mmCIF file of C-alpha atoms in Angstrom:
data_model
loop_
_atom_site.group_PDB
_atom_site.id
_atom_site.type_symbol
_atom_site.label_atom_id
_atom_site.label_comp_id
_atom_site.label_asym_id
_atom_site.label_seq_id
_atom_site.Cartn_x
_atom_site.Cartn_y
_atom_site.Cartn_z
ATOM 1 C CA MET A 1 -24.930 -14.275 41.339
ATOM 2 C CA ASP A 2 -21.390 -15.698 41.421
ATOM 3 C CA GLY A 3 -21.270 -15.751 37.589
ATOM 4 C CA ALA A 4 -22.377 -12.123 37.379
ATOM 5 C CA ALA A 5 -19.818 -11.139 39.962
ATOM 6 C CA ALA A 6 -17.093 -12.934 38.062
ATOM 7 C CA THR A 7 -18.095 -11.171 34.839
ATOM 8 C CA GLU A 8 -18.078 -7.800 36.564
ATOM 9 C CA GLU A 9 -14.660 -8.495 38.053
ATOM 10 C CA ALA A 10 -13.319 -9.394 34.590
ATOM 11 C CA GLY A 11 -14.858 -6.207 33.194
ATOM 12 C CA ILE A 12 -13.177 -4.089 35.834
ATOM 13 C CA GLY A 13 -9.875 -5.799 35.052
ATOM 14 C CA PHE A 14 -10.191 -5.011 31.350
ATOM 15 C CA ARG A 15 -11.061 -1.370 32.067
ATOM 16 C CA VAL A 16 -8.003 -1.067 34.299
ATOM 17 C CA LEU A 17 -5.856 -2.547 31.525
ATOM 18 C CA VAL A 18 -7.256 -0.158 28.906
ATOM 19 C CA LEU A 19 -6.710 2.894 31.131
ATOM 20 C CA ALA A 20 -3.174 1.731 31.906
ATOM 21 C CA LEU A 21 -2.396 1.254 28.203
ATOM 22 C CA LEU A 22 -3.793 4.690 27.352
ATOM 23 C CA ALA A 23 -1.666 6.331 30.061
ATOM 24 C CA LEU A 24 1.473 4.502 28.907
ATOM 25 C CA ALA A 25 0.727 5.244 25.239
ATOM 26 C CA SER A 26 0.589 8.932 26.196
ATOM 27 C CA GLY A 27 4.241 8.560 27.162
ATOM 28 C CA HIS A 28 4.946 7.338 23.632
ATOM 29 C CA MET A 29 3.048 10.392 22.344
ATOM 30 C CA LEU A 30 5.408 12.602 24.358
ATOM 31 C CA SER A 31 8.368 10.728 22.873
ATOM 32 C CA THR A 32 7.238 11.319 19.278
ATOM 33 C CA LEU A 33 6.619 14.993 20.043
ATOM 34 C CA LEU A 34 10.111 15.483 21.436
ATOM 35 C CA ARG A 35 11.912 13.678 18.631
ATOM 36 C CA THR A 36 10.141 15.725 15.934
ATOM 37 C CA ILE A 37 10.563 19.231 17.389
ATOM 38 C CA PRO A 38 13.726 19.884 15.293
ATOM 39 C CA GLY A 39 11.775 19.163 12.091
ATOM 40 C CA ILE A 40 9.829 22.412 12.387
ATOM 41 C CA SER A 41 12.451 24.572 14.109
ATOM 42 C CA LEU A 42 15.836 23.334 12.850
ATOM 43 C CA ASP A 43 16.696 26.599 11.077
ATOM 44 C CA LEU A 44 16.030 28.740 14.156
ATOM 45 C CA MET A 45 17.951 26.405 16.443
ATOM 46 C CA ALA A 46 20.936 26.387 14.074
ATOM 47 C CA SER A 47 20.885 30.182 13.928
ATOM 48 C CA ASP A 48 20.826 30.465 17.726
ATOM 49 C CA PHE A 49 23.673 27.982 18.085
ATOM 50 C CA GLY A 50 25.815 29.524 15.330
ATOM 51 C CA SER A 51 25.730 26.253 13.380
ATOM 52 C CA SER A 52 24.428 25.069 10.016
ATOM 53 C CA PRO A 53 21.149 23.131 9.737
ATOM 54 C CA GLN A 54 23.022 20.191 8.188
ATOM 55 C CA VAL A 55 25.436 19.930 11.136
ATOM 56 C CA LEU A 56 22.614 20.241 13.651
ATOM 57 C CA ALA A 57 20.593 17.631 11.735
ATOM 58 C CA SER A 58 23.475 15.170 12.037
ATOM 59 C CA LEU A 59 23.616 15.831 15.791
ATOM 60 C CA THR A 60 19.954 14.859 16.209
ATOM 61 C CA SER A 61 20.985 11.270 15.436
ATOM 62 C CA ILE A 62 22.393 11.034 18.977
ATOM 63 C CA TYR A 63 18.775 10.846 20.158
ATOM 64 C CA HIS A 64 18.166 7.662 18.189
ATOM 65 C CA PHE A 65 21.575 6.121 18.903
ATOM 66 C CA SER A 66 21.044 6.543 22.664
ATOM 67 C CA PHE A 67 17.422 5.422 22.268
ATOM 68 C CA ALA A 68 18.542 2.223 20.537
ATOM 69 C CA ALA A 69 21.390 1.565 22.966
ATOM 70 C CA ALA A 70 19.011 1.779 25.935
ATOM 71 C CA GLN A 71 16.560 -0.820 24.577
ATOM 72 C CA VAL A 72 18.213 -3.845 26.172
ATOM 73 C CA PRO A 73 18.771 -2.445 29.701
ATOM 74 C CA VAL A 74 15.272 -0.954 29.724
ATOM 75 C CA GLY A 75 13.809 -4.280 28.612
ATOM 76 C CA ALA A 76 15.773 -6.065 31.330
ATOM 77 C CA ALA A 77 14.536 -3.543 33.901
ATOM 78 C CA MET A 78 10.926 -4.234 32.921
ATOM 79 C CA ASP A 79 11.547 -7.966 33.384
ATOM 80 C CA ARG A 80 13.098 -7.394 36.807
ATOM 81 C CA PHE A 81 10.907 -4.612 38.228
ATOM 82 C CA GLY A 82 7.729 -4.438 36.113
ATOM 83 C CA VAL A 83 6.295 -1.832 33.764
ATOM 84 C CA ARG A 84 5.055 0.747 36.306
ATOM 85 C CA PRO A 85 8.322 1.639 38.108
ATOM 86 C CA VAL A 86 10.263 1.661 34.837
ATOM 87 C CA SER A 87 7.769 3.967 33.107
ATOM 88 C CA ILE A 88 7.722 6.369 36.070
ATOM 89 C CA SER A 89 11.529 6.514 36.128
ATOM 90 C CA LEU A 90 11.700 7.113 32.378
ATOM 91 C CA LEU A 91 9.113 9.893 32.529
ATOM 92 C CA ILE A 92 11.105 11.697 35.229
ATOM 93 C CA GLY A 93 14.184 11.430 32.986
ATOM 94 C CA THR A 94 12.190 12.729 30.014
ATOM 95 C CA ILE A 95 11.117 15.826 31.938
ATOM 96 C CA VAL A 96 14.748 16.498 32.871
ATOM 97 C CA GLY A 97 15.864 16.000 29.244
ATOM 98 C CA ALA A 98 13.198 18.407 27.968
ATOM 99 C CA LEU A 99 14.331 21.048 30.463
ATOM 100 C CA VAL A 100 17.992 20.619 29.454
ATOM 101 C CA SER A 101 16.988 20.986 25.788
ATOM 102 C CA ALA A 102 14.966 24.127 26.516
ATOM 103 C CA LEU A 103 18.025 25.667 28.218
ATOM 104 C CA ALA A 104 20.551 24.585 25.543
ATOM 105 C CA VAL A 105 22.943 27.360 24.463
ATOM 106 C CA GLY A 106 24.956 25.584 21.775
ATOM 107 C CA PRO A 107 25.584 22.296 19.950
ATOM 108 C CA VAL A 108 27.205 20.670 23.026
ATOM 109 C CA THR A 109 24.273 21.282 25.359
ATOM 110 C CA PHE A 110 21.876 20.419 22.529
ATOM 111 C CA VAL A 111 23.600 17.037 22.159
ATOM 112 C CA LEU A 112 23.378 16.522 25.937
ATOM 113 C CA GLY A 113 19.652 17.175 25.812
ATOM 114 C CA GLN A 114 19.225 14.779 22.868
ATOM 115 C CA LEU A 115 21.232 12.122 24.706
ATOM 116 C CA LEU A 116 19.116 12.410 27.859
ATOM 117 C CA LEU A 117 15.886 12.373 25.871
ATOM 118 C CA GLY A 118 16.967 9.362 23.831
ATOM 119 C CA VAL A 119 17.698 7.281 26.924
ATOM 120 C CA ALA A 120 14.653 8.497 28.872
ATOM 121 C CA THR A 121 12.133 7.931 26.067
ATOM 122 C CA SER A 122 13.637 4.598 25.007
ATOM 123 C CA GLY A 123 10.978 2.577 26.829
ATOM 124 C CA MET A 124 7.949 4.759 26.065
ATOM 125 C CA LEU A 125 6.804 2.431 23.299
ATOM 126 C CA MET A 126 7.910 -0.846 24.865
ATOM 127 C CA CYS A 127 6.115 -0.165 28.174
ATOM 128 C CA PRO A 128 2.587 -0.317 26.691
ATOM 129 C CA MET A 129 3.666 -2.938 24.124
ATOM 130 C CA THR A 130 5.030 -5.208 26.865
ATOM 131 C CA LEU A 131 1.941 -4.805 29.019
ATOM 132 C CA ALA A 132 -0.337 -5.537 26.040
ATOM 133 C CA ALA A 133 1.740 -8.531 24.893
ATOM 134 C CA LYS A 134 1.559 -10.131 28.349
ATOM 135 C CA GLN A 135 -2.150 -9.475 28.917
ATOM 136 C CA MET A 136 -3.737 -9.990 25.467
ATOM 137 C CA SER A 137 -4.111 -12.713 22.861
ATOM 138 C CA ALA A 138 -2.088 -12.575 19.638
ATOM 139 C CA ALA A 139 -5.100 -11.329 17.647
ATOM 140 C CA LYS A 140 -5.908 -8.549 20.118
ATOM 141 C CA PHE A 141 -2.247 -7.642 20.441
ATOM 142 C CA GLY A 142 -2.038 -6.970 16.697
ATOM 143 C CA LEU A 143 -4.922 -4.511 16.957
ATOM 144 C CA TRP A 144 -3.687 -2.862 20.151
ATOM 145 C CA SER A 145 -0.124 -2.479 18.878
ATOM 146 C CA GLY A 146 -1.573 -0.415 16.034
ATOM 147 C CA LEU A 147 -3.703 1.600 18.451
ATOM 148 C CA ILE A 148 -0.696 2.286 20.702
ATOM 149 C CA LEU A 149 1.309 3.562 17.731
ATOM 150 C CA SER A 150 -1.627 5.670 16.574
ATOM 151 C CA ILE A 151 -1.899 7.320 19.987
ATOM 152 C CA GLY A 152 1.854 7.850 19.989
ATOM 153 C CA ASN A 153 1.798 9.457 16.562
ATOM 154 C CA THR A 154 -0.522 12.183 17.824
ATOM 155 C CA GLY A 155 2.638 13.643 19.346
ATOM 156 C CA MET A 156 3.711 14.421 15.801
ATOM 157 C CA LEU A 157 0.382 16.148 15.242
ATOM 158 C CA LEU A 158 1.303 18.451 18.115
ATOM 159 C CA SER A 159 4.698 19.111 16.508
ATOM 160 C CA SER A 160 3.153 20.212 13.187
ATOM 161 C CA SER A 161 0.855 23.253 12.977
ATOM 162 C CA PRO A 162 0.474 23.779 16.763
ATOM 163 C CA LEU A 163 4.238 23.717 17.264
ATOM 164 C CA ALA A 164 4.812 25.924 14.202
ATOM 165 C CA PHE A 165 2.477 28.518 15.736
ATOM 166 C CA VAL A 166 4.208 28.282 19.114
ATOM 167 C CA VAL A 167 7.657 28.586 17.517
ATOM 168 C CA ASP A 168 6.596 31.630 15.488
ATOM 169 C CA GLN A 169 5.098 33.304 18.567
ATOM 170 C CA PHE A 170 7.433 32.288 21.385
ATOM 171 C CA GLY A 171 10.569 30.723 19.842
ATOM 172 C CA TRP A 172 11.766 27.146 19.495
ATOM 173 C CA ARG A 173 12.527 26.730 23.217
ATOM 174 C CA ALA A 174 8.816 26.925 24.003
ATOM 175 C CA GLY A 175 8.375 23.510 22.362
ATOM 176 C CA PHE A 176 10.638 21.903 24.947
ATOM 177 C CA TRP A 177 9.141 23.873 27.852
ATOM 178 C CA GLY A 178 5.669 22.728 26.802
ATOM 179 C CA SER A 179 6.889 19.137 26.469
ATOM 180 C CA ALA A 180 8.247 19.226 30.013
ATOM 181 C CA GLY A 181 4.833 20.340 31.262
ATOM 182 C CA LEU A 182 3.122 17.597 29.270
ATOM 183 C CA GLY A 183 5.586 15.124 30.760
ATOM 184 C CA VAL A 184 4.447 16.071 34.261
ATOM 185 C CA ALA A 185 0.810 15.433 33.265
ATOM 186 C CA VAL A 186 1.658 12.012 31.782
ATOM 187 C CA LEU A 187 3.676 11.134 34.882
ATOM 188 C CA ILE A 188 0.659 11.845 37.089
ATOM 189 C CA ALA A 189 -1.565 9.736 34.791
ATOM 190 C CA VAL A 190 0.825 6.773 34.865
ATOM 191 C CA PHE A 191 1.216 7.030 38.634
ATOM 192 C CA ALA A 192 -2.575 7.007 39.064
ATOM 193 C CA LEU A 193 -3.691 4.532 36.373
ATOM 194 C CA VAL A 194 -0.975 1.912 35.903
ATOM 195 C CA PRO A 195 -1.265 -0.818 38.562
ATOM 196 C CA GLN A 196 1.723 -2.240 40.366
ATOM 197 C CA GLN A 197 2.304 -5.807 39.212
ATOM 198 C CA PRO A 198 5.099 -8.150 40.237
ATOM 199 C CA ALA A 199 7.498 -8.908 37.397
ATOM 200 C CA ALA A 200 6.723 -12.340 36.013
ATOM 201 C CA HIS A 201 9.403 -14.730 34.753
ATOM 202 C CA ALA A 202 12.166 -12.314 35.762
ATOM 203 C CA ASP A 203 15.415 -12.822 33.878
ATOM 204 C CA ASP A 204 18.245 -12.846 36.408
ATOM 205 C CA SER A 205 20.993 -13.373 33.845
ATOM 206 C CA SER A 206 23.692 -10.772 33.389
ATOM 207 C CA PRO A 207 23.079 -7.686 31.223
ATOM 208 C CA LEU A 208 25.785 -8.933 28.841
ATOM 209 C CA HIS A 209 23.979 -12.256 28.425
ATOM 210 C CA GLN A 210 20.702 -10.434 27.779
ATOM 211 C CA MET A 211 22.403 -8.252 25.152
ATOM 212 C CA VAL A 212 23.796 -11.346 23.437
ATOM 213 C CA GLU A 213 20.370 -13.007 23.473
ATOM 214 C CA VAL A 214 18.679 -9.969 21.930
ATOM 215 C CA LEU A 215 21.330 -9.753 19.212
ATOM 216 C CA ARG A 216 21.175 -13.520 18.639
ATOM 217 C CA LEU A 217 17.436 -13.352 18.084
ATOM 218 C CA GLY A 218 17.853 -10.331 15.834
ATOM 219 C CA VAL A 219 20.189 -12.126 13.423
ATOM 220 C CA SER A 220 18.417 -15.497 13.629
ATOM 221 C CA ARG A 221 17.015 -16.889 10.393
ATOM 222 C CA GLY A 222 13.434 -16.560 11.617
ATOM 223 C CA LEU A 223 13.644 -12.837 12.354
ATOM 224 C CA ARG A 224 16.174 -11.756 9.748
ATOM 225 C CA GLY A 225 13.596 -10.474 7.262
ATOM 226 C CA VAL A 226 11.640 -8.587 9.916
ATOM 227 C CA ILE A 227 14.839 -6.990 11.237
ATOM 228 C CA ALA A 228 16.014 -5.996 7.735
ATOM 229 C CA LEU A 229 12.800 -4.089 7.069
ATOM 230 C CA SER A 230 12.689 -2.648 10.602
ATOM 231 C CA LEU A 231 16.113 -1.082 10.037
ATOM 232 C CA VAL A 232 14.715 1.186 7.312
ATOM 233 C CA SER A 233 10.939 1.323 7.854
ATOM 234 C CA LEU A 234 10.751 3.720 10.785
ATOM 235 C CA GLY A 235 14.007 5.459 9.879
ATOM 236 C CA VAL A 236 12.755 6.900 6.595
ATOM 237 C CA VAL A 237 9.473 8.072 8.142
ATOM 238 C CA LEU A 238 11.159 9.781 11.077
ATOM 239 C CA ALA A 239 13.837 11.314 8.874
ATOM 240 C CA LEU A 240 11.117 12.768 6.658
ATOM 241 C CA ARG A 241 8.752 13.864 9.429
ATOM 242 C CA ALA A 242 11.224 14.886 12.113
ATOM 243 C CA LEU A 243 14.049 16.305 10.016
ATOM 244 C CA TRP A 244 13.665 16.946 6.284
ATOM 245 C CA GLY A 245 9.929 17.457 5.742
ATOM 246 C CA GLY A 246 10.010 21.029 7.063
ATOM 247 C CA PRO A 247 13.110 22.123 5.092
ATOM 248 C CA TRP A 248 11.726 20.467 1.939
ATOM 249 C CA LEU A 249 8.430 22.338 2.163
ATOM 250 C CA MET A 250 9.948 25.664 3.257
ATOM 251 C CA ASP A 251 13.219 25.808 1.310
ATOM 252 C CA VAL A 252 12.346 23.842 -1.836
ATOM 253 C CA LYS A 253 8.614 24.558 -2.127
ATOM 254 C CA GLY A 254 8.597 28.045 -0.576
ATOM 255 C CA LEU A 255 5.977 27.515 2.143
ATOM 256 C CA SER A 256 5.896 29.509 5.356
ATOM 257 C CA ARG A 257 6.508 27.747 8.672
ATOM 258 C CA ILE A 258 2.787 27.638 9.458
ATOM 259 C CA GLU A 259 1.929 26.356 5.967
ATOM 260 C CA ALA A 260 4.605 23.675 6.237
ATOM 261 C CA GLY A 261 3.239 22.758 9.657
ATOM 262 C CA ASN A 262 -0.240 22.339 8.176
ATOM 263 C CA VAL A 263 1.062 19.966 5.508
ATOM 264 C CA LEU A 264 3.101 17.983 8.040
ATOM 265 C CA GLY A 265 0.030 17.862 10.271
ATOM 266 C CA LEU A 266 -1.996 16.112 7.562
ATOM 267 C CA PHE A 267 0.950 13.781 6.934
ATOM 268 C CA THR A 268 0.952 12.931 10.634
ATOM 269 C CA LEU A 269 -2.822 12.481 10.672
ATOM 270 C CA ALA A 270 -2.405 9.782 8.020
ATOM 271 C CA MET A 271 0.276 8.179 10.211
ATOM 272 C CA THR A 272 -2.141 8.306 13.157
ATOM 273 C CA VAL A 273 -5.194 6.853 11.417
ATOM 274 C CA GLY A 274 -3.225 4.369 9.305
ATOM 275 C CA PRO A 275 -2.128 1.890 12.024
ATOM 276 C CA ILE A 276 -5.702 1.534 13.309
ATOM 277 C CA CYS A 277 -7.061 0.901 9.803
ATOM 278 C CA ILE A 278 -4.320 -1.572 8.925
ATOM 279 C CA GLY A 279 -4.719 -3.288 12.317
ATOM 280 C CA LEU A 280 -8.443 -3.767 11.667
ATOM 281 C CA PHE A 281 -7.724 -5.037 8.145
ATOM 282 C CA ASP A 282 -5.139 -7.478 9.496
ATOM 283 C CA ARG A 283 -7.516 -8.821 12.131
ATOM 284 C CA LYS A 284 -10.274 -9.421 9.551
ATOM 285 C CA PHE A 285 -8.390 -10.522 6.421
ATOM 286 C CA GLY A 286 -4.812 -11.450 7.431
ATOM 287 C CA HIS A 287 -2.113 -11.593 4.669
ATOM 288 C CA ARG A 288 0.416 -9.816 6.902
ATOM 289 C CA ARG A 289 3.453 -10.585 4.762
ATOM 290 C CA ALA A 290 1.851 -9.282 1.576
ATOM 291 C CA VAL A 291 0.540 -6.143 3.290
ATOM 292 C CA VAL A 292 3.883 -5.319 4.923
ATOM 293 C CA GLY A 293 6.027 -6.001 1.861
ATOM 294 C CA GLY A 294 3.678 -4.400 -0.647
ATOM 295 C CA SER A 295 3.103 -1.250 1.402
ATOM 296 C CA HIS A 296 6.827 -0.603 1.846
ATOM 297 C CA ALA A 297 7.530 -1.169 -1.852
ATOM 298 C CA LEU A 298 4.806 1.370 -2.634
ATOM 299 C CA ALA A 299 6.345 3.795 -0.110
ATOM 300 C CA ALA A 300 9.678 3.592 -1.972
ATOM 301 C CA LEU A 301 7.899 4.563 -5.205
ATOM 302 C CA LEU A 302 6.180 7.497 -3.471
ATOM 303 C CA PHE A 303 9.538 8.830 -2.249
ATOM 304 C CA VAL A 304 10.844 8.712 -5.822
ATOM 305 C CA LEU A 305 7.773 10.587 -7.095
ATOM 306 C CA MET A 306 8.221 13.235 -4.419
ATOM 307 C CA ALA A 307 11.867 13.787 -5.353
ATOM 308 C CA ALA A 308 10.922 13.939 -9.034
ATOM 309 C CA GLY A 309 8.716 16.962 -8.313
ATOM 310 C CA ALA A 310 11.681 19.140 -7.293
ATOM 311 C CA PRO A 311 12.808 22.075 -9.492
ATOM 312 C CA HIS A 312 14.205 20.854 -12.828
ATOM 313 C CA PHE A 313 13.475 17.212 -11.983
ATOM 314 C CA PRO A 314 11.557 14.884 -14.369
ATOM 315 C CA ILE A 315 7.967 15.346 -13.189
ATOM 316 C CA SER A 316 8.323 19.120 -12.924
ATOM 317 C CA ASN A 317 9.768 19.164 -16.441
ATOM 318 C CA LEU A 318 7.017 16.874 -17.667
ATOM 319 C CA PHE A 319 4.328 19.318 -16.509
ATOM 320 C CA GLY A 320 6.332 22.351 -17.649
ATOM 321 C CA VAL A 321 6.543 23.991 -14.210
ATOM 322 C CA ALA A 322 9.484 25.244 -12.168
ATOM 323 C CA ALA A 323 8.520 22.791 -9.406
ATOM 324 C CA MET A 324 5.457 20.738 -8.613
ATOM 325 C CA PRO A 325 3.097 22.628 -6.243
ATOM 326 C CA SER A 326 2.916 21.827 -2.546
ATOM 327 C CA GLU A 327 -0.463 20.127 -3.089
ATOM 328 C CA TYR A 328 1.430 17.445 -5.001
ATOM 329 C CA ASP A 329 3.675 16.872 -1.973
ATOM 330 C CA LEU A 330 0.664 16.862 0.342
ATOM 331 C CA VAL A 331 -0.962 13.988 -1.539
ATOM 332 C CA LEU A 332 2.280 12.006 -1.591
ATOM 333 C CA LEU A 333 2.949 12.645 2.110
ATOM 334 C CA ILE A 334 -0.535 11.468 3.078
ATOM 335 C CA LEU A 335 -0.039 8.300 1.032
ATOM 336 C CA ILE A 336 3.418 7.731 2.559
ATOM 337 C CA GLY A 337 1.997 8.198 6.056
ATOM 338 C CA PHE A 338 -0.756 5.685 5.396
ATOM 339 C CA VAL A 339 1.200 2.923 3.634
ATOM 340 C CA THR A 340 4.073 2.948 6.136
ATOM 341 C CA SER A 341 1.502 2.416 8.898
ATOM 342 C CA ALA A 342 1.948 -1.318 8.336
ATOM 343 C CA GLN A 343 4.923 -1.100 10.730
ATOM 344 C CA PRO A 344 2.959 -2.449 13.757
ATOM 345 C CA LEU A 345 2.407 -5.699 11.851
ATOM 346 C CA LEU A 346 6.148 -6.343 12.204
ATOM 347 C CA TYR A 347 5.584 -6.632 15.963
ATOM 348 C CA GLY A 348 2.709 -9.047 15.356
ATOM 349 C CA MET A 349 4.829 -11.122 12.982
ATOM 350 C CA THR A 350 7.556 -11.276 15.616
ATOM 351 C CA ARG A 351 5.095 -12.708 18.129
ATOM 352 C CA GLN A 352 4.107 -15.382 15.640
ATOM 353 C CA LEU A 353 7.677 -16.368 14.825
ATOM 354 C CA ILE A 354 9.141 -16.544 18.354
ATOM 355 C CA ASP A 355 8.168 -18.744 21.299
ATOM 356 C CA ALA A 356 6.467 -17.116 24.293
ATOM 357 C CA GLN A 357 9.466 -17.137 26.639
ATOM 358 C CA ASN A 358 11.531 -15.131 24.141
ATOM 359 C CA THR A 359 8.791 -12.708 23.079
ATOM 360 C CA GLY A 360 10.112 -9.816 25.173
ATOM 361 C CA LYS A 361 13.660 -10.160 23.880
ATOM 362 C CA ALA A 362 12.433 -10.546 20.299
ATOM 363 C CA LEU A 363 10.298 -7.397 20.568
ATOM 364 C CA SER A 364 13.339 -5.593 22.003
ATOM 365 C CA ALA A 365 15.398 -6.778 19.021
ATOM 366 C CA VAL A 366 12.814 -5.385 16.588
ATOM 367 C CA ASN A 367 12.545 -2.121 18.510
ATOM 368 C CA LEU A 368 16.345 -1.896 18.605
ATOM 369 C CA ALA A 369 16.388 -2.299 14.813
ATOM 370 C CA PHE A 370 13.682 0.357 14.369
ATOM 371 C CA PHE A 371 15.560 3.031 16.282
ATOM 372 C CA LEU A 372 19.095 2.048 15.354
ATOM 373 C CA GLY A 373 17.905 2.362 11.770
ATOM 374 C CA ALA A 374 16.385 5.758 12.564
ATOM 375 C CA ALA A 375 19.704 6.938 13.992
ATOM 376 C CA LEU A 376 21.658 5.696 10.981
ATOM 377 C CA MET A 377 19.142 7.226 8.589
ATOM 378 C CA GLN A 378 19.249 10.642 10.254
ATOM 379 C CA SER A 379 23.040 10.772 10.404
ATOM 380 C CA SER A 380 23.559 9.469 6.856
ATOM 381 C CA THR A 381 20.909 11.696 5.254
ATOM 382 C CA ALA A 382 22.582 14.739 6.798
ATOM 383 C CA GLY A 383 25.676 13.943 4.737
ATOM 384 C CA VAL A 384 23.619 13.311 1.608
ATOM 385 C CA ALA A 385 21.795 16.633 2.068
ATOM 386 C CA ALA A 386 25.045 18.552 2.518
ATOM 387 C CA LEU A 387 26.629 17.028 -0.578
ATOM 388 C CA TYR A 388 23.750 16.598 -3.017
ATOM 389 C CA GLY A 389 20.658 18.410 -1.718
ATOM 390 C CA LEU A 390 17.209 17.429 -0.478
ATOM 391 C CA PRO A 391 15.934 15.611 -3.617
ATOM 392 C CA ALA A 392 18.889 13.238 -3.246
ATOM 393 C CA VAL A 393 17.850 12.599 0.360
ATOM 394 C CA LEU A 394 14.422 11.411 -0.797
ATOM 395 C CA LEU A 395 15.958 9.162 -3.452
ATOM 396 C CA TYR A 396 18.426 7.778 -0.911
ATOM 397 C CA MET A 397 15.549 6.862 1.425
ATOM 398 C CA ALA A 398 13.649 5.253 -1.475
ATOM 399 C CA VAL A 399 16.624 3.003 -2.248
ATOM 400 C CA ALA A 400 16.976 2.078 1.442
ATOM 401 C CA LEU A 401 13.283 1.133 1.575
ATOM 402 C CA LEU A 402 13.582 -0.957 -1.564
ATOM 403 C CA ILE A 403 16.593 -2.873 -0.245
ATOM 404 C CA GLY A 404 14.857 -3.520 3.084
ATOM 405 C CA THR A 405 11.715 -4.728 1.309
ATOM 406 C CA VAL A 406 13.620 -7.118 -0.954
ATOM 407 C CA LEU A 407 15.457 -8.628 2.037
ATOM 408 C CA PHE A 408 12.153 -8.943 3.876
ATOM 409 C CA TRP A 409 10.613 -10.871 0.972
ATOM 410 C CA VAL A 410 13.651 -13.123 0.601
ATOM 411 C CA TYR A 411 14.010 -14.080 4.259
ATOM 412 C CA THR A 412 10.295 -14.547 4.940
ATOM 413 C CA SER A 413 9.577 -16.520 1.757
ATOM 414 C CA ALA A 414 9.851 -19.901 3.498
ATOM 415 C CA THR A 415 7.691 -18.917 6.463
ATOM 416 C CA THR A 416 4.075 -20.028 6.279
ATOM 417 C CA ALA A 417 2.955 -18.755 9.701
ATOM 418 C CA ILE A 418 2.836 -15.127 8.599
ATOM 419 C CA ARG A 419 1.439 -15.379 5.078
#
């Protein structure tokens, strides 16, 4: 009887954990929705604000700069207060940021909205990741980190065809109004499903000391390869999905907004299914280093092939067409979405390389690199687009991926724990 009771109690505990992770991962879904709204409505927003799409695209980088800057204080807050109060506070801030964005009347108020959203959504990924890392084994964490990212990427599914339809029917502001409403629903779910737990091993050191520790771990020999790839891995995907994918399909390939949304939706579906598949593969077969390095090298090649299908570029000339059809881009986008889904393995590698007491700071360092890289990629590609056009943007991102992959291979070559 006692054994059965103990088993049942453990089962209830696991169910509570799963429900809590699903609720928190829904916050990450909201974050990915909000950061990709400009990708399908950038032209309309620029027209309303009396600005150019290139200028407005460069301003979207403030989201990722503020997101990255908030990683350390948010991580410290989770150590001091626990996941539940931090996630509730961030969700309230996200709702406010979505409302400010919906009411924006020009570039200044747009930047304010992006700033608020960047800070408020900065912990939406780390909240479920932190809870999973503290409650699960390393093997299960690798699988669940992929599942959390897959759930989060469904936000980009919402910002593809569904958002394109909403924008066509009701205008771009409706995307932010709808996101605010979704934020209220996620807030209620987190309040109801995430248990209150005392913060374990609280770090009472100063915020400055915590910042130094995160940066120290980030540049340490053990993590240098992971950080180098993190700086470009997410950045190129977000720049493509959240910023340049829509203009590429509409302006270069001549698709309507709805058609472009359909293509981006399938791209996002690959990004949603990919982490689960790669997580299952990793749990069964291993070879994390080879999977991560090889997949990102392949992604660089796919970016080059996509650029080469532009008007008067080599592949278009090879096939004797003005430009490769959108079906060509669809295949490449699906492949890019799938192969870059190895990103969650970088979190798993970090857990293997760093001792338990520094796991939180190390994960914060990797997350900081992911979103600092996204900010740098968005701001730098805006300049490339203005000067040289969209094909050059794709080639620029391919080179960045290649450099990050080479550094990853070099700095992880002596590490046997992640082979």
